Coordinates of C-alpha atoms and ligand atoms in Angstrom, one line a residue:
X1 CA -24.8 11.2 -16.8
X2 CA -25.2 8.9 -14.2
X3 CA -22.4 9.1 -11.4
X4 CA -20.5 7.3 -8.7
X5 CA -17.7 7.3 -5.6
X6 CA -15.5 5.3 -4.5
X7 CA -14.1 4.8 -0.7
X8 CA -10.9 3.3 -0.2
X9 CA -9.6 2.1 3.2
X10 CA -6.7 0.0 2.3
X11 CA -3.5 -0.3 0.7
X12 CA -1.8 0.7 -1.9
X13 CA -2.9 -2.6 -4.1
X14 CA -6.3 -1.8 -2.7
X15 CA -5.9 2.2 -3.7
X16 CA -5.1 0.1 -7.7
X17 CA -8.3 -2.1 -7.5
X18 CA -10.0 1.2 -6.9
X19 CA -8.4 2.6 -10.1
X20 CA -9.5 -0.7 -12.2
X21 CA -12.9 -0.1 -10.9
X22 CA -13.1 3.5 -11.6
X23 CA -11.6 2.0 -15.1
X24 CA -14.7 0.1 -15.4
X25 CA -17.5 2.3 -14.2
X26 CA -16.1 5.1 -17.2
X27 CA -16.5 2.8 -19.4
X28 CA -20.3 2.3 -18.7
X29 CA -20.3 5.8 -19.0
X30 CA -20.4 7.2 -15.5
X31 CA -19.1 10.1 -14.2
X32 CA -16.9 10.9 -10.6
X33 CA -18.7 13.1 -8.2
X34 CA -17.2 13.9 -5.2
X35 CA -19.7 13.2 -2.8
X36 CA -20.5 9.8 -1.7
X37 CA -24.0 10.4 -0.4
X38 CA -24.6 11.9 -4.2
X39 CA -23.8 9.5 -6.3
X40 CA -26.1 7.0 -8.1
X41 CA -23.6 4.0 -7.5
X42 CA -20.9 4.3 -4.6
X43 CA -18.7 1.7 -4.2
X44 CA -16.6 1.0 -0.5
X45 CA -13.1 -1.0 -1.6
X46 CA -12.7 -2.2 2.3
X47 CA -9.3 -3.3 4.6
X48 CA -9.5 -5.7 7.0
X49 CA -5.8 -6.2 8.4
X50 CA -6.5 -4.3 11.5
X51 CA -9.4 -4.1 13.7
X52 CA -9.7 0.0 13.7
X53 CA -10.4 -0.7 9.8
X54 CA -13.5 -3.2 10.1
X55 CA -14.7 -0.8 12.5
X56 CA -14.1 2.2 9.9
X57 CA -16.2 0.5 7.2
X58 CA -19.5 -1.0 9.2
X59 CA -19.5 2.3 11.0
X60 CA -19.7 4.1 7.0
X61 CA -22.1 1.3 5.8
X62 CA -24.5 2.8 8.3
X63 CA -24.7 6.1 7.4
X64 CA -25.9 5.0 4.2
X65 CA -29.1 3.6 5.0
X66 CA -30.7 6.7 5.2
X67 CA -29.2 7.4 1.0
X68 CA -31.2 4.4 0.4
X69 CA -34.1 5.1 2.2
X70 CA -34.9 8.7 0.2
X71 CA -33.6 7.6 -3.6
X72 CA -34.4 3.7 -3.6
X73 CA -32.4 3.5 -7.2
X74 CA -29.3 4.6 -5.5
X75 CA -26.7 1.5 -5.7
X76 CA -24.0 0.5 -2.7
X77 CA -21.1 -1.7 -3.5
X78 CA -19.0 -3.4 -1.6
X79 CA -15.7 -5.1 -2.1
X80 CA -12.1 -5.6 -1.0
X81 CA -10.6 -7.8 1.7
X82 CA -13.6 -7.3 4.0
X83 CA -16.5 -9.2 2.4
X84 CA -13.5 -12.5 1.7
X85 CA -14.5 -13.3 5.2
X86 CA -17.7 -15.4 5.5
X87 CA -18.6 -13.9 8.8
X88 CA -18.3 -10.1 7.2
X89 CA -20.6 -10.9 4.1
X90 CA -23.2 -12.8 6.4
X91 CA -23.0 -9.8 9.0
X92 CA -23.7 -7.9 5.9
X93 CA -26.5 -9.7 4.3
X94 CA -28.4 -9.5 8.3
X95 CA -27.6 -6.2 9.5
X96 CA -26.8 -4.0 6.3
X97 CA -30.0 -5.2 3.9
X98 CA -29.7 -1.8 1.9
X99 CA -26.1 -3.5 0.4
X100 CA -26.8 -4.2 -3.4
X101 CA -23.6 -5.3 -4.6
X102 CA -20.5 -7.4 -2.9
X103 CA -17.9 -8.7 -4.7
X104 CA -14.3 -10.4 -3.3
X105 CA -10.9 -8.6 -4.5
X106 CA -10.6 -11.8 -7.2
X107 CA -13.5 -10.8 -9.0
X108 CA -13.2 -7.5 -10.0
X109 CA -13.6 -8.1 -13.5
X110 CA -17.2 -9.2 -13.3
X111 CA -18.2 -6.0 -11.3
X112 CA -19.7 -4.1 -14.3
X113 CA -22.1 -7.5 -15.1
X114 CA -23.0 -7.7 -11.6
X115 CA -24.1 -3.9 -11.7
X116 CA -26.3 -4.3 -14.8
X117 CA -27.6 -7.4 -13.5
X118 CA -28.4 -5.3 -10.2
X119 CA -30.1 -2.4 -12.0
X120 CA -32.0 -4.4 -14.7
X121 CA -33.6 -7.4 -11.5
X122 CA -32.9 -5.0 -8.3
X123 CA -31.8 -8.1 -7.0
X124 CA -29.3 -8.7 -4.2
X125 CA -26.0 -9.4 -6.2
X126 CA -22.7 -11.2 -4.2
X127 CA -19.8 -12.8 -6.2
X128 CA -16.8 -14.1 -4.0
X129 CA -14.1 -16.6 -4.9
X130 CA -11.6 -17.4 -2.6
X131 CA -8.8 -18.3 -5.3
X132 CA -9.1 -17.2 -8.6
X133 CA -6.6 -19.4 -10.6
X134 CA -7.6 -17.2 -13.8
X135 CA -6.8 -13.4 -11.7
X136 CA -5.6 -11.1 -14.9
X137 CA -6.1 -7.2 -15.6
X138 CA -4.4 -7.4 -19.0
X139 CA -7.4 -6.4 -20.5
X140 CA -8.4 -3.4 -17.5
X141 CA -8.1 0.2 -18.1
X142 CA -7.4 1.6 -14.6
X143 CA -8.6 5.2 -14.1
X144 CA -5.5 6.8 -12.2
X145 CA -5.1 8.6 -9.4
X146 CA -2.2 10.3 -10.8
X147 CA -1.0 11.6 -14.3
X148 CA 2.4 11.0 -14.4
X149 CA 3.0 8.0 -12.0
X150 CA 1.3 5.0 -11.7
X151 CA 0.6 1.3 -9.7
X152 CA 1.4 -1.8 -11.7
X153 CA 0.8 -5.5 -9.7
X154 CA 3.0 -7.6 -10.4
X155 CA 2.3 -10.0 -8.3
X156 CA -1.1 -11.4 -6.6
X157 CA -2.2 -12.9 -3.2
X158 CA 0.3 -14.3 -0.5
X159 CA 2.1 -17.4 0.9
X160 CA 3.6 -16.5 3.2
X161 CA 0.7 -16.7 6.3
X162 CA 2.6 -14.5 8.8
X163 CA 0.6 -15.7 11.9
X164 CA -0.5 -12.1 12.6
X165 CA -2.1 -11.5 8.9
X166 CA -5.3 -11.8 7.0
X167 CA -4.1 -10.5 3.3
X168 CA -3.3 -14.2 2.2
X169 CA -6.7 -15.4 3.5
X170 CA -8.1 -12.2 1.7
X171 CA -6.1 -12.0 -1.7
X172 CA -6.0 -15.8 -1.6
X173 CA -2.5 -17.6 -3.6
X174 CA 0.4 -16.0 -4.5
X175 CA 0.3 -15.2 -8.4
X176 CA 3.3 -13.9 -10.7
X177 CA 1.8 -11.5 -13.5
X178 CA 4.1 -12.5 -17.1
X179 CA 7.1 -10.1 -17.4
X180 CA 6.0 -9.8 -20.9
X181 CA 2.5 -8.1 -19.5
X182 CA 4.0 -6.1 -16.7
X183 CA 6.1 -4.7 -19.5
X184 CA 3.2 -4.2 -21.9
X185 CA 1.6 -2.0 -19.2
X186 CA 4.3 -0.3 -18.0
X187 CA 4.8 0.8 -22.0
X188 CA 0.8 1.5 -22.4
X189 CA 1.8 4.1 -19.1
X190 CA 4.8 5.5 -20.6
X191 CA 2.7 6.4 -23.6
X192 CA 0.5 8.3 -21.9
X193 CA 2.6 10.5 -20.1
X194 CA 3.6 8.3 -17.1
X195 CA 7.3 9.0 -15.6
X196 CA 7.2 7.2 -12.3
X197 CA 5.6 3.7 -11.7
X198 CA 5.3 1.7 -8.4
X199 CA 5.8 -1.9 -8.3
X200 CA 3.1 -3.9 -6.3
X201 CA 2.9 -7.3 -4.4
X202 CA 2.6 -8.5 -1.1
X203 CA 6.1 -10.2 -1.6
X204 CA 7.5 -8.8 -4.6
X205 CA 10.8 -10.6 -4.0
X206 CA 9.4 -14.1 -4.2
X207 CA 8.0 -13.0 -8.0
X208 CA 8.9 -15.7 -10.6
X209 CA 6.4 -15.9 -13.7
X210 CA 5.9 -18.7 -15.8
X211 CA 8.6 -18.3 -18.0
X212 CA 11.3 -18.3 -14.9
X213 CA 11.8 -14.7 -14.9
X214 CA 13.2 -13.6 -11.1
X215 CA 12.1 -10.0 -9.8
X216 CA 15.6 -8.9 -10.7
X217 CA 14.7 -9.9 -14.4
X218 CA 12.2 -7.8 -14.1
X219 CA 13.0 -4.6 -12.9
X220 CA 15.8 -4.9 -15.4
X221 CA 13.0 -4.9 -18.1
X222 CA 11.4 -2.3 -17.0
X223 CA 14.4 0.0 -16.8
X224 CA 14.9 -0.4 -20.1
X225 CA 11.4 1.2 -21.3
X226 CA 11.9 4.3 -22.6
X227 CA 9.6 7.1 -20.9
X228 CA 9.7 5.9 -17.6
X229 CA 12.3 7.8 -15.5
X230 CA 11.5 6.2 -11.9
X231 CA 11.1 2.7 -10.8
X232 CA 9.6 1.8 -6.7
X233 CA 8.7 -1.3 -5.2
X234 CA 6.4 -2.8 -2.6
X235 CA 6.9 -4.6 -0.3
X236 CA 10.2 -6.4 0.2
X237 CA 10.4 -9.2 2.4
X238 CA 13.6 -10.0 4.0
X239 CA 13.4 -13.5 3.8
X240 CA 13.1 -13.7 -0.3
X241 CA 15.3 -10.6 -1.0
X242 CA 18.2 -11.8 -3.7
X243 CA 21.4 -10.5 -4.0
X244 CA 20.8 -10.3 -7.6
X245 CA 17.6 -7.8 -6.7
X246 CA 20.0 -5.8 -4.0
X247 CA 22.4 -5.2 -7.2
X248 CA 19.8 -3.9 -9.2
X249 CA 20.2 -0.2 -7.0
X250 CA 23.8 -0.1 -8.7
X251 CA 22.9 -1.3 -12.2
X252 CA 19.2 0.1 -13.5
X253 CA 20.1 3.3 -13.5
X254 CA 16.0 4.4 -13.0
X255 CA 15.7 2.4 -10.0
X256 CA 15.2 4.4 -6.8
X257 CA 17.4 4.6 -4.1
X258 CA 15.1 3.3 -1.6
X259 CA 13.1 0.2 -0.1
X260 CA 10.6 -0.7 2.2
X261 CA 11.8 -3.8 4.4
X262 CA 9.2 -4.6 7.3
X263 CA 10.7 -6.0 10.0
X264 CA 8.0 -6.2 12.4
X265 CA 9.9 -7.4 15.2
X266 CA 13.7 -7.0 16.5
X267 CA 13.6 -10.2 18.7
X268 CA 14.4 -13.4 17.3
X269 CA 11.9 -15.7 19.4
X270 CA 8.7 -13.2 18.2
X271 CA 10.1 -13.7 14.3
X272 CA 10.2 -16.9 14.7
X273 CA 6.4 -17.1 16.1
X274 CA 5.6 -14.6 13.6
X275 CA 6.5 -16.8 10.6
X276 CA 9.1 -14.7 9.5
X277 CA 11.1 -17.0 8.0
X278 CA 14.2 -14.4 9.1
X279 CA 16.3 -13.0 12.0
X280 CA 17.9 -10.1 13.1
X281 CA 21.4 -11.0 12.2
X282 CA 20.0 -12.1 8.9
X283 CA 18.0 -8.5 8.4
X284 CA 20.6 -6.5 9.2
X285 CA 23.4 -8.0 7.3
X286 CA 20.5 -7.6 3.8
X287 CA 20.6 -3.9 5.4
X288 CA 24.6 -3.6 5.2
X289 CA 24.2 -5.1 1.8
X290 CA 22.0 -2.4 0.7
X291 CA 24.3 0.2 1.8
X292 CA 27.7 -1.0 0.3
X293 CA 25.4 -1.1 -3.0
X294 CA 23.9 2.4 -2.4
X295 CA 25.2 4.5 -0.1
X296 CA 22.3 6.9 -0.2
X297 CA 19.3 4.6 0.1
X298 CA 16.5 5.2 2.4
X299 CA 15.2 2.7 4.5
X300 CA 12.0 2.6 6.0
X301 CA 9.7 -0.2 7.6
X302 CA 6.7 -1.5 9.3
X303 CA 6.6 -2.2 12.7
X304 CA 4.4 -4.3 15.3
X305 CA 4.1 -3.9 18.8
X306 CA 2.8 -6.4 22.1
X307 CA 2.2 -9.3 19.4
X308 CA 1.7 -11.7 21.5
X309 CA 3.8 -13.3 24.3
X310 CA 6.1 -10.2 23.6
X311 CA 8.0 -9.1 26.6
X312 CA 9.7 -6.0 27.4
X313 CA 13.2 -7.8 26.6
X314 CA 11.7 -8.4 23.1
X315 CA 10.2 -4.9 23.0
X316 CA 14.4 -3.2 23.7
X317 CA 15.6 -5.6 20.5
X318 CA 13.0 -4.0 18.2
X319 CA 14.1 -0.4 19.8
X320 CA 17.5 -1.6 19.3
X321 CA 17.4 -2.6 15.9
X322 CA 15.2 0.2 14.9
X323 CA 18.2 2.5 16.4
X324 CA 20.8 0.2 14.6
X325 CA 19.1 0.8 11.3
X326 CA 18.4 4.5 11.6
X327 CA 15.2 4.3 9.6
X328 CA 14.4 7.0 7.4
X329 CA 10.2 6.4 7.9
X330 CA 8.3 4.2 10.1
X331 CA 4.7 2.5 10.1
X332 CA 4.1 1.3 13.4
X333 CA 0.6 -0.8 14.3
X334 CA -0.5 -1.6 17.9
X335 CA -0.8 -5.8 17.2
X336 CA -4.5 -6.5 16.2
X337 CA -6.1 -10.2 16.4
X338 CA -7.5 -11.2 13.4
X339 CA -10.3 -14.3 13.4
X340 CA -8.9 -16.8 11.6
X341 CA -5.3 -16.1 11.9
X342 CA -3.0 -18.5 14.1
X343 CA -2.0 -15.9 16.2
X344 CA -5.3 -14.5 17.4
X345 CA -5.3 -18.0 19.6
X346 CA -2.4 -17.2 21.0
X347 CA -2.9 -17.6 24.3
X348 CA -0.7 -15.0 26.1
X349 CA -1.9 -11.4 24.5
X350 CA -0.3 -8.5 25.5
X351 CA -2.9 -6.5 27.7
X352 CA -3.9 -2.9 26.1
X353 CA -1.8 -0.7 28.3
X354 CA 1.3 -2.6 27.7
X355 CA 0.8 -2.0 24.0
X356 CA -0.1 1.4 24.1
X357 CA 3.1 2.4 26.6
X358 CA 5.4 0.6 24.5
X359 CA 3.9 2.2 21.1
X360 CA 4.1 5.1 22.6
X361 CA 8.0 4.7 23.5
X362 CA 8.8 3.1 19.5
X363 CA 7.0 6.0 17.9
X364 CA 9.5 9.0 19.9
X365 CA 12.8 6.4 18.9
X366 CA 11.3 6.7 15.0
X367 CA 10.7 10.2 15.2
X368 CA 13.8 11.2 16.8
X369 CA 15.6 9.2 14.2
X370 CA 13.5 10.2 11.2
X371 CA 14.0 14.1 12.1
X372 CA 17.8 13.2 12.7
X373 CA 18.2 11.6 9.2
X374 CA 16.1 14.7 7.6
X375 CA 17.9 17.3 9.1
X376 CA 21.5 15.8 7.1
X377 CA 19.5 17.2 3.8
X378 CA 19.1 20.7 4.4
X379 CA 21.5 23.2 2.6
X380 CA 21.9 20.6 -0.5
X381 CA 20.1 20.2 -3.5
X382 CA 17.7 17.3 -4.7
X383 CA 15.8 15.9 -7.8
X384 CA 12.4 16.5 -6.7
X385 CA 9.4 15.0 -9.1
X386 CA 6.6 17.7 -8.7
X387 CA 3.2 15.7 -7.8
X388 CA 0.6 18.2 -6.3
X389 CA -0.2 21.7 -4.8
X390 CA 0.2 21.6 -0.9
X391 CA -2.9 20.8 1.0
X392 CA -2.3 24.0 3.1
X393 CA -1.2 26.6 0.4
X394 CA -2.0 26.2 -3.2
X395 CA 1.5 28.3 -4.0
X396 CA 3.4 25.0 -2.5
X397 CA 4.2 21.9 -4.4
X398 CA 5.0 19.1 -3.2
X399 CA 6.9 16.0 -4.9
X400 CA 9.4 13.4 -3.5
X401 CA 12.8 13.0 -3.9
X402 CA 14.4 10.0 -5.5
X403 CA 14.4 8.4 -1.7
X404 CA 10.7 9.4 -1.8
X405 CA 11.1 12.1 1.0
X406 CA 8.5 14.2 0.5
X407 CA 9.3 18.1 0.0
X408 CA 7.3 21.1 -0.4
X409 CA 8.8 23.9 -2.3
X410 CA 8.3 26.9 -4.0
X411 CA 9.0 28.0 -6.9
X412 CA 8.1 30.8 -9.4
X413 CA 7.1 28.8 -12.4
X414 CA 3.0 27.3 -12.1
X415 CA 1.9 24.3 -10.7
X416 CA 0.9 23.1 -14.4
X417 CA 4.4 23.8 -15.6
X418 CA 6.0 21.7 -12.9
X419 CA 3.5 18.3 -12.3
X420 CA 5.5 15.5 -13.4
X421 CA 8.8 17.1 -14.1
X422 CA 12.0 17.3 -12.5
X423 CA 12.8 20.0 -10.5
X424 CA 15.8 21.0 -8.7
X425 CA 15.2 21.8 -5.3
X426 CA 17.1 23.1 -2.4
X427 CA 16.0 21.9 1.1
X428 CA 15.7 25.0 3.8
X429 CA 13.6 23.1 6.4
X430 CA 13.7 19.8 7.9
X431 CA 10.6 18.1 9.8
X432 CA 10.1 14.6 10.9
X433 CA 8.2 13.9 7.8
X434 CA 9.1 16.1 5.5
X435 CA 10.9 18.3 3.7
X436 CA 10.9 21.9 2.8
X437 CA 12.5 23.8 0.1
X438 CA 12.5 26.0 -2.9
X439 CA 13.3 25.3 -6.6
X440 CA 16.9 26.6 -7.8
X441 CA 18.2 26.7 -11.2
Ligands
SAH501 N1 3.0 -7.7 2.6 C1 3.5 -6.7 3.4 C2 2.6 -6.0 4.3 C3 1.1 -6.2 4.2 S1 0.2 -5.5 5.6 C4 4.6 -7.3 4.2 O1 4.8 -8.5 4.3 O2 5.3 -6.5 4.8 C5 1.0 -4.1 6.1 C6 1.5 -4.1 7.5 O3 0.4 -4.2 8.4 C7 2.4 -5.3 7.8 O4 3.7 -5.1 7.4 C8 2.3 -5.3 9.3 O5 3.3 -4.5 9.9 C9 0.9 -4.7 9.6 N2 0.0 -5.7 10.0 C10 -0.5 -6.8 9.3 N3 -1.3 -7.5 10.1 C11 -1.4 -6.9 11.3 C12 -2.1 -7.2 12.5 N4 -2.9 -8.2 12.6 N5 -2.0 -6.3 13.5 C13 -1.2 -5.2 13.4 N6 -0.5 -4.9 12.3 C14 -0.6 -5.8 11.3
SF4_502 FE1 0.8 -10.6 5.4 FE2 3.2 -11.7 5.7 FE3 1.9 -11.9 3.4 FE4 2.9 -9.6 4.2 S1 4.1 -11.4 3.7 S2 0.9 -9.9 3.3 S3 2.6 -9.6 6.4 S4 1.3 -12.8 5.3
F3S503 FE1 -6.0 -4.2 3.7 FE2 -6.4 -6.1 2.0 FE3 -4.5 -4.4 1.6 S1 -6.5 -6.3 4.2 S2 -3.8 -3.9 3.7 S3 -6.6 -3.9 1.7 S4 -4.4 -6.5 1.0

């Protein structure tokens, strides 16, 4: 059987195209294999929201030239947000000749054409759209990472051109999936043993399909399909976030008790040249909001530092709201020019140090708050969905609470019994990013 890998760099609707494409290559008949360097066709599903990730992928599209060299049939893919950019693909087609295949994250659906075209011409094969009006994966049979939960899009692309961002140059327009197919889906998943499924878009609060159905309208669907146990969201964006969605957490009884709400800044005059479209009395009133509706919710959020013309007045309101807000769990990025993007023009960037002291300071307020918060579960008891055996010792699982706190516990049943179920578990340890704990009856 003939075999293949995939690399994936990016996020978590990146980490699903890799699924679709896995999808695809079983169908031709192909087989995983772990190793990259092994396989007949790998495939490398690229990022390109931060520099350190371009860097990542040209640095891996190197070591493959070597693959190529010694087993000339060998086949190297590219695709995701990297090649939407014309100066990646010609910087590809220059320096990286032994690249067979690149396709753009709207054109997914032709990959398994392009590879046969590939294998039955050799030719040089490259398919990227910049807007794909006709984006649909009704008809793609994702391979998933996990058995028992799964990513659904519900949304493609973005509008909302944050000055800092390349996704809606790289994902192109904002497109609502039908609530009748996300429902179709999220019933195919049930079927197949699916408990838990993660809602994706860049914006999932601005969703509105065709027929006029809101993102509250949906996830009230979809907590009506029988199977499915858990409902999660990403990403929330404070400006679109209804009341209507916020009362969701008390009425869908399957929706979890937490959200991911980027704020990115805590100073009004860098929101405003970020494009936010909110401010901080505005955010933190959505997070009081949350709370009155459920008191238990976890909050957590991404964070940028030294975008520029950010002083260090701007740099204490984002430590202050972060301390107002108490996060649960933090991503924090050191700002990143991207070519192309309003801000990279920008002509007062923060100089390196600057950024890196001020990371530095954001990342110990996080910590110190996301140990605080974790250390107010130990002694008590959670519903803990078992997902995997513990990197470090295979007689640790590890699954998330309902706030999706991670926790490893033990237990005396077997891993097997335990993946996708339920379990309660009592929490003996707290860390900054997790949880520790063991099952009780
Ligand atoms: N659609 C989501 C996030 C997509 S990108 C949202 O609106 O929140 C994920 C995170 O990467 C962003 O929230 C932001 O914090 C970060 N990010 C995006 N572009 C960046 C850049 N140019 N430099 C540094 N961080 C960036
Ligand atoms: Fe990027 Fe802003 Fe769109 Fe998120 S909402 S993907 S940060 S442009
Ligand atoms: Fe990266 Fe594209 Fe996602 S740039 S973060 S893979 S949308």
């Amino acid at each position: 059987m003939r075999k293949y890998h995939i690399i994936t760099y990016g996020c978590q609707m990146n980490e699903h195209d890799s699924e679709n494409i896995a999808g695809l290559l079983e169908a031709m008949g192909y087989e995983h294999i772990d190793d990259p360097f092994k396989a007949d066709v790998t495939v490398i599903n690229t990022c390109s929201v931060r520099d350190n990730a371009d860097k990542r992928f040209f640095g891996t599209l190197g070591q493959f030239k070597k693959v190529k060299k010694s087993r000339p049939d060998f086949v190297l893919c590219v695709c995701g947000c990297m090649p939407q950019q014309t100066r990646v693909v010609a910087e590809i087609n220059k320096r990286f000749s032994w690249v067979d295949i690149v396709f753009g994250t709207q054109n997914i659906a032709e990959f398994p054409v392009l590879l046969e075209e590939r294998l039955r011409t050799g030719r040089r094969m490259r398919a990227i759209v910049d807007n794909n009006p006709d984006i649909s994966e009704d008809d793609m049979r994702p391979l998933r990472m996990h058995r028992h939960k799964a990513l659904v899009n519900i949304t493609y692309g973005c509008n909302n051109f944050c000055t800092y961002c390349i996704v809606p140059y790289t994902r192109g327009r904002e497109k609502s999936r039908m609530l009748s197919d996300v429902c179709d889906e999220v019933r195919r998943l049930a079927a197949d043993g699916v408990v838990e499924i993660m809602l994706l878009g860049q914006n999932v609060d601005s969703y509105r399909d065709a027929a006029g159905h809101s993102f509250a309208d949906l996830i009230k669907a979809v907590n009506e399909i029988d199977g499915i146990e858990r409902i999660r969201f990403m990403t929330s964006h404070p400006k679109d976030i209804s009341d209507e969605m916020i009362d969701c957490f008390r009425t869908c009884d399957k929706l979890c008790h937490n959200i991911h709400l980027p704020v990115q800044s805590g100073s009004d005059r860098i929101l405003k040249r970020m494009n936010r479209h909110y401010d901080r009395a505005s955010y933190l009133k959505i997070v009081d909001k949350l709370r009155e509706t459920a008191p238990d919710i976890t909050i957590s959020t991404d964070v940028i530092v030294g975008f520029p013309g950010e002083t260090d007045d701007d740099f204490e309101q984002t430590l202050d709201i972060a301390r107002k807000v108490e996060y649960d769990s933090a991503f924090t990025f050191i700002y990143s020019p991207r070519e192309g993007t309003p801000a990279a023009k920008f002509k007062d960037q923060v100089p390196d140090e600057v950024c890196h002291e001020r990371f530095d300071r954001l990342v110990d307020v996080m910590n110190e708050i996301s140990l605080r918060k974790n250390q107010e579960y130990k002694g008590k008891t959670y519903e803990v969905i078992a997902e995997g055996i513990s990197r470090n010792d295979d007689k640790v699982i590890s699954g998330r609470t309902d706030g999706f706190k991670l926790v490893n516990f033990t237990s005396d049943k077997s891993p097997e019994q335990l993946m996708g179920r339920k379990v309660k578990v009592e929490i003996t340890e707290s860390k900054t990013f997790s949880l520790e704990g063991r099952e009780v009856d």
